[in-house]
């Protein structure tokens, strides 16, 4: 008589369904930026989303030793690239759709603080902005339409 108990008797747990988001966070970068500029612009562009839209932020993290870490976005940030014309067109589309957006202009590489950044943007009419980055948040379909012509960042 065997006393062995099979561990295969219980039905396997069903895998959790993947989480789907009805919104999208996307960053569009001008393709001619240096690597450090791409990273800097991306960080700046997405930094305001959590303050304006707290629902995009997940729960705080904690490791196995109970050390806490800041919460992050609850969904991926998709990064795209395109030409200067692609950015100009995306900017016009994001404005026409009134979607939440952030921008980064070439002038911001020469300023050193938030006050000067805002002044540099304020000094240029909308049509004259030398865009190097744009972030957009909103319904997936609307964000996809804004990004028409852009390609995923390599």
XYZ file of N, CA and C in Angstrom:
462
model
N 0.825 -1.163 0.000
C 0.000 0.000 0.000
C 0.880 1.242 0.000
N 0.618 2.121 -0.933
C 1.441 3.314 -1.087
C 0.884 4.443 -0.236
N 1.796 5.170 0.391
C 1.390 6.344 1.174
C 1.732 7.620 0.420
N 2.192 7.463 -0.813
C 2.560 8.621 -1.626
C 1.308 9.409 -2.006
N 1.341 10.704 -1.798
C 0.235 11.586 -2.180
C 0.668 12.371 -3.405
N -0.089 12.281 -4.452
C 0.246 12.979 -5.689
C -0.003 14.475 -5.537
N 0.960 15.245 -6.007
C 0.789 16.705 -5.998
C 0.076 17.168 -7.265
N -0.240 16.235 -8.136
C -0.889 16.584 -9.400
C -2.393 16.390 -9.348
N -2.939 16.043 -8.175
C -4.373 15.809 -8.079
C -5.191 17.091 -8.202
N -4.665 18.205 -7.703
C -5.406 19.462 -7.755
C -5.335 20.042 -9.162
N -6.406 20.674 -9.578
C -6.426 21.309 -10.898
C -5.453 22.485 -10.896
N -4.703 22.654 -11.972
C -3.768 23.782 -12.018
C -4.526 25.106 -11.982
N -3.916 26.079 -11.334
C -4.527 27.408 -11.261
C -4.507 28.043 -12.643
N -5.597 28.668 -12.978
C -5.669 29.346 -14.275
C -4.756 30.570 -14.237
N -4.014 30.801 -15.307
C -3.156 31.993 -15.326
C -4.019 33.248 -15.281
N -3.487 34.246 -14.613
C -4.213 35.516 -14.525
C -4.297 36.145 -15.908
N -5.435 36.692 -16.206
C -5.608 37.363 -17.498
C -4.707 38.588 -17.545
N -4.125 38.864 -18.704
C -3.279 40.060 -18.797
C -4.111 41.311 -18.538
N -3.475 42.275 -17.917
C -4.151 43.544 -17.641
C -4.174 44.358 -18.927
N -5.339 44.824 -19.288
C -5.502 45.670 -20.470
C -5.888 47.070 -20.004
N -5.324 48.055 -20.634
C -5.623 49.438 -20.280
C -6.387 50.078 -21.423
N -7.382 50.868 -21.094
C -8.130 51.576 -22.130
C -7.512 52.939 -22.434
N -6.428 53.253 -21.713
C -5.693 54.492 -21.941
C -4.269 54.165 -22.360
N -3.592 55.190 -22.843
C -2.208 55.012 -23.274
C -1.398 56.215 -22.827
N -0.184 55.939 -22.359
C 0.808 56.977 -22.083
C 1.862 56.824 -23.167
N 2.094 57.872 -23.932
C 3.056 57.787 -25.026
C 3.939 59.025 -25.055
N 5.182 58.804 -25.440
C 6.161 59.870 -25.625
C 6.644 59.787 -27.060
N 6.686 60.916 -27.726
C 7.218 61.007 -29.086
C 8.450 61.891 -29.055
N 9.581 61.336 -29.485
C 10.861 62.044 -29.478
C 11.304 62.323 -30.900
N 11.967 63.464 -31.092
C 12.529 63.760 -32.410
C 13.718 62.839 -32.629
N 13.803 62.256 -33.795
C 14.773 61.208 -34.089
C 16.230 61.657 -34.066
N 16.503 62.960 -34.120
C 17.885 63.423 -34.182
C 18.478 63.781 -32.812
N 17.824 63.407 -31.734
C 18.343 63.715 -30.398
C 19.478 62.775 -30.006
N 20.399 63.299 -29.214
C 21.453 62.471 -28.621
C 20.813 61.559 -27.570
N 21.487 60.476 -27.230
C 20.938 59.525 -26.257
C 20.612 60.206 -24.936
N 21.512 61.022 -24.405
C 21.246 61.669 -23.124
C 20.040 62.587 -23.220
N 19.854 63.210 -24.390
C 18.710 64.096 -24.574
C 17.404 63.305 -24.598
N 17.417 62.154 -25.245
C 16.221 61.303 -25.306
C 15.777 60.894 -23.903
N 16.745 60.503 -23.080
C 16.427 60.086 -21.719
C 15.919 61.265 -20.893
N 16.602 62.387 -20.989
C 16.220 63.582 -20.239
C 14.828 64.061 -20.646
N 14.583 64.156 -21.931
C 13.294 64.627 -22.432
C 12.174 63.685 -21.979
N 12.390 62.387 -22.099
C 11.368 61.419 -21.687
C 11.023 61.579 -20.211
N 12.048 61.676 -19.372
C 11.808 61.831 -17.929
C 11.013 63.102 -17.644
N 11.398 64.211 -18.251
C 10.684 65.464 -18.023
C 9.239 65.380 -18.516
N 9.047 64.825 -19.703
C 7.711 64.797 -20.289
C 6.707 64.022 -19.447
N 7.113 62.899 -18.900
C 6.154 62.077 -18.153
C 6.020 62.496 -16.694
N 6.892 63.385 -16.234
C 6.899 63.730 -14.810
C 5.610 64.391 -14.327
N 4.908 65.082 -15.186
C 3.699 65.768 -14.754
C 2.442 64.922 -14.747
N 2.479 63.783 -15.380
C 1.258 62.984 -15.495
C 0.674 62.565 -14.153
N 1.519 62.087 -13.250
C 1.022 61.605 -11.963
C 0.364 62.691 -11.140
N 0.868 63.910 -11.246
C 0.286 65.016 -10.493
C -1.093 65.391 -11.040
N -1.233 65.385 -12.359
C -2.505 65.757 -12.978
C -3.508 64.613 -13.029
N -2.998 63.389 -13.117
C -3.856 62.216 -13.272
C -3.417 61.130 -12.294
N -3.796 61.258 -11.025
C -3.326 60.295 -10.018
C -3.720 58.858 -10.329
N -4.740 58.660 -11.155
C -5.155 57.293 -11.491
C -4.108 56.537 -12.312
N -3.125 57.227 -12.884
C -2.092 56.528 -13.652
C -1.004 55.948 -12.751
N -1.046 56.285 -11.466
C -0.024 55.823 -10.530
C -0.519 54.588 -9.787
N 0.331 53.576 -9.726
C 0.003 52.341 -9.015
C 0.299 52.456 -7.532
N 0.368 51.315 -6.887
C 0.644 51.239 -5.454
C 2.149 51.289 -5.202
N 2.566 51.686 -3.998
C 3.997 51.659 -3.663
C 4.548 50.232 -3.743
N 5.839 50.131 -3.941
C 6.532 48.853 -4.009
C 7.182 48.554 -2.669
N 7.423 47.279 -2.442
C 8.133 46.849 -1.245
C 8.866 45.564 -1.586
N 10.143 45.476 -1.184
C 10.880 44.241 -1.451
C 10.662 43.242 -0.317
N 11.291 42.074 -0.426
C 11.094 41.000 0.551
C 11.590 41.366 1.938
N 12.435 42.377 2.047
C 12.925 42.827 3.352
C 12.097 43.994 3.901
N 10.957 44.249 3.306
C 10.031 45.300 3.717
C 10.598 46.711 3.523
N 11.532 46.866 2.578
C 12.042 48.187 2.229
C 11.083 48.768 1.191
N 10.575 49.955 1.458
C 9.595 50.570 0.583
C 10.216 51.367 -0.548
N 9.464 51.469 -1.642
C 9.874 52.217 -2.830
C 8.679 53.015 -3.341
N 8.948 54.077 -4.037
C 7.888 54.939 -4.558
C 6.998 54.200 -5.556
N 5.741 54.591 -5.622
C 4.873 54.028 -6.663
C 5.296 54.563 -8.026
N 4.945 53.827 -9.065
C 5.255 54.221 -10.437
C 3.981 54.149 -11.257
N 4.088 54.479 -12.533
C 2.937 54.338 -13.418
C 2.407 52.916 -13.332
N 1.106 52.770 -13.435
C 0.492 51.447 -13.389
C 0.446 50.804 -14.768
N 0.841 51.535 -15.769
C 0.812 51.016 -17.132
C 2.091 51.421 -17.847
N 2.408 50.733 -18.925
C 3.639 51.054 -19.652
C 3.609 52.461 -20.253
N 4.794 53.007 -20.423
C 4.975 54.252 -21.172
C 5.598 53.832 -22.499
N 4.893 54.068 -23.581
C 5.383 53.691 -24.899
C 6.145 54.873 -25.494
N 7.327 54.597 -26.008
C 8.183 55.655 -26.537
C 8.322 55.474 -28.043
N 8.063 56.559 -28.747
C 8.100 56.588 -30.203
C 9.115 57.627 -30.656
N 9.466 57.574 -31.940
C 10.324 58.600 -32.507
C 9.810 58.971 -33.885
N 10.225 60.163 -34.313
C 9.812 60.630 -35.621
C 10.600 61.865 -36.015
N 10.328 62.314 -37.194
C 10.992 63.508 -37.718
C 10.413 64.754 -37.067
N 11.029 65.886 -37.353
C 10.513 67.161 -36.863
C 9.091 67.371 -37.375
N 8.857 67.004 -38.626
C 7.515 67.128 -39.209
C 6.512 66.216 -38.497
N 6.938 65.016 -38.129
C 6.064 64.100 -37.394
C 5.642 64.718 -36.075
N 6.593 65.334 -35.381
C 6.270 66.000 -34.110
C 5.324 67.172 -34.323
N 5.561 67.968 -35.340
C 4.696 69.115 -35.628
C 3.271 68.645 -35.899
N 3.133 67.605 -36.701
C 1.803 67.065 -37.021
C 1.132 66.469 -35.785
N 1.901 65.734 -34.985
C 1.347 65.152 -33.755
C 0.894 66.254 -32.801
N 1.665 67.319 -32.715
C 1.310 68.445 -31.846
C -0.013 69.058 -32.290
N -0.183 69.272 -33.582
C -1.446 69.826 -34.092
C -2.608 68.886 -33.772
N -2.404 67.585 -33.926
C -3.478 66.624 -33.651
C -3.814 66.558 -32.164
N -2.796 66.605 -31.297
C -3.074 66.537 -29.863
C -3.834 67.781 -29.417
N -3.520 68.939 -30.003
C -4.244 70.164 -29.666
C -5.690 70.096 -30.175
N -5.893 69.590 -31.384
C -7.248 69.529 -31.941
C -8.128 68.546 -31.174
N -7.516 67.549 -30.551
C -8.266 66.566 -29.763
C -8.338 66.946 -28.283
N -7.670 68.020 -27.918
C -7.668 68.507 -26.530
C -7.265 67.419 -25.537
N -6.276 66.609 -25.915
C -5.783 65.565 -25.008
C -4.727 66.143 -24.069
N -4.598 65.586 -22.885
C -3.531 66.025 -21.979
C -2.167 65.803 -22.636
N -1.322 66.802 -22.571
C -0.022 66.719 -23.247
C 1.021 67.512 -22.480
N 2.260 67.135 -22.743
C 3.423 67.869 -22.256
C 4.346 68.051 -23.453
N 5.103 69.134 -23.452
C 6.019 69.350 -24.569
C 7.404 69.684 -24.052
N 8.366 69.442 -24.893
C 9.757 69.801 -24.617
C 10.276 70.420 -25.895
N 10.791 71.636 -25.791
C 11.326 72.325 -26.966
C 12.851 72.346 -26.892
N 13.487 72.605 -28.008
C 14.958 72.645 -28.039
C 15.505 73.712 -27.099
N 14.752 74.788 -26.883
C 15.196 75.861 -25.989
C 15.426 75.364 -24.558
N 14.716 74.328 -24.159
C 14.821 73.851 -22.778
C 16.159 73.179 -22.482
N 16.917 72.858 -23.503
C 18.266 72.309 -23.280
C 19.231 73.390 -22.789
N 18.858 74.655 -22.947
C 19.762 75.745 -22.556
C 19.351 76.432 -21.261
N 18.232 76.041 -20.691
C 17.782 76.635 -19.431
C 18.182 75.726 -18.280
N 18.155 76.251 -17.096
C 18.610 75.437 -15.969
C 17.626 75.295 -14.831
N 16.394 75.781 -15.033
C 15.418 75.678 -13.951
C 14.003 75.788 -14.514
N 13.069 75.431 -13.673
C 11.669 75.367 -14.077
C 11.120 76.724 -14.514
N 11.455 77.790 -13.807
C 10.958 79.130 -14.152
C 11.423 79.521 -15.562
N 12.717 79.292 -15.838
C 13.249 79.633 -17.164
C 12.680 78.723 -18.251
N 12.406 77.475 -17.899
C 11.777 76.560 -18.866
C 10.419 77.096 -19.310
N 9.600 77.470 -18.343
C 8.267 77.981 -18.666
C 8.358 79.289 -19.466
N 9.310 80.146 -19.109
C 9.489 81.406 -19.836
C 9.924 81.146 -21.277
N 10.772 80.166 -21.487
C 11.244 79.844 -22.843
C 10.097 79.363 -23.722
N 9.201 78.569 -23.169
C 8.051 78.098 -23.940
C 7.082 79.254 -24.182
N 6.831 80.041 -23.162
C 5.886 81.158 -23.264
C 6.339 82.196 -24.302
N 7.629 82.305 -24.570
C 8.157 83.315 -25.483
C 7.930 82.981 -26.958
N 7.482 81.753 -27.254
C 7.370 81.314 -28.651
C 5.904 81.005 -28.981
N 5.393 81.548 -30.099
C 4.020 81.198 -30.513
C 3.916 79.692 -30.801
N 2.723 79.157 -30.648
C 2.490 77.715 -30.821
C 3.087 77.196 -32.132
N 2.831 77.884 -33.221
C 3.300 77.426 -34.535
C 4.821 77.481 -34.666
N 5.491 78.257 -33.816
C 6.934 78.402 -33.903
C 7.725 77.532 -32.945
N 7.050 76.730 -32.130
C 7.754 75.895 -31.159
C 8.657 74.889 -31.862
N 9.917 74.825 -31.448
C 10.866 73.853 -31.996
C 10.796 72.598 -31.120
N 9.806 71.757 -31.400
C 9.531 70.580 -30.584
C 10.597 69.504 -30.736
N 11.030 68.965 -29.615
C 11.917 67.793 -29.635
C 11.259 66.615 -28.929
N 10.170 66.881 -28.190
C 9.464 65.807 -27.508
C 8.049 66.219 -27.160
N 7.184 65.216 -27.127
C 5.778 65.417 -26.823
C 5.289 64.183 -26.077
N 4.588 64.393 -24.989
C 3.948 63.287 -24.279
C 2.450 63.490 -24.375
N 1.735 62.395 -24.452
C 0.281 62.457 -24.546
C -0.312 61.321 -23.729
N -1.467 61.608 -23.119
C -2.178 60.615 -22.333
C -3.648 60.700 -22.697
N -4.267 59.557 -22.854
C -5.692 59.554 -23.147
C -6.149 58.204 -23.641
N -7.368 58.145 -24.170
C -7.880 56.894 -24.715
C -6.952 56.355 -25.806
N -6.772 55.049 -25.824
C -5.820 54.433 -26.752
C -6.018 54.872 -28.196
N -7.245 54.818 -28.679
C -7.495 55.159 -30.085
C -7.123 56.601 -30.396
N -7.436 57.507 -29.483
C -7.117 58.918 -29.707
C -5.607 59.141 -29.704
N -4.901 58.499 -28.783
C -3.437 58.638 -28.730
C -2.820 58.047 -29.994
N -3.322 56.915 -30.437
C -2.811 56.309 -31.672
C -2.974 57.249 -32.859
N -4.096 57.959 -32.930
C -4.316 58.906 -34.029
C -3.343 60.082 -33.949
N -3.063 60.540 -32.739
C -2.095 61.625 -32.557
C -0.721 61.203 -33.067
N -0.356 59.948 -32.816
C 0.990 59.457 -33.137
C 1.137 58.936 -34.567
N 0.125 59.124 -35.392
C 0.174 58.632 -36.770
C 1.464 59.098 -37.442
N 2.180 58.168 -38.046
C 3.425 58.489 -38.742
C 4.662 58.266 -37.897
N 4.489 58.114 -36.578
C 5.631 57.854 -35.689
C 5.918 56.357 -35.668
N 7.116 56.008 -35.256
C 7.486 54.595 -35.143
C 7.992 54.338 -33.723
N 7.881 53.092 -33.294
C 8.372 52.746 -31.964
C 9.858 53.059 -31.872
N 10.264 53.582 -30.723
C 11.671 53.880 -30.490
C 12.439 52.556 -30.471
N 13.607 52.519 -31.144
C 14.351 51.246 -31.189
C 14.898 50.836 -29.828
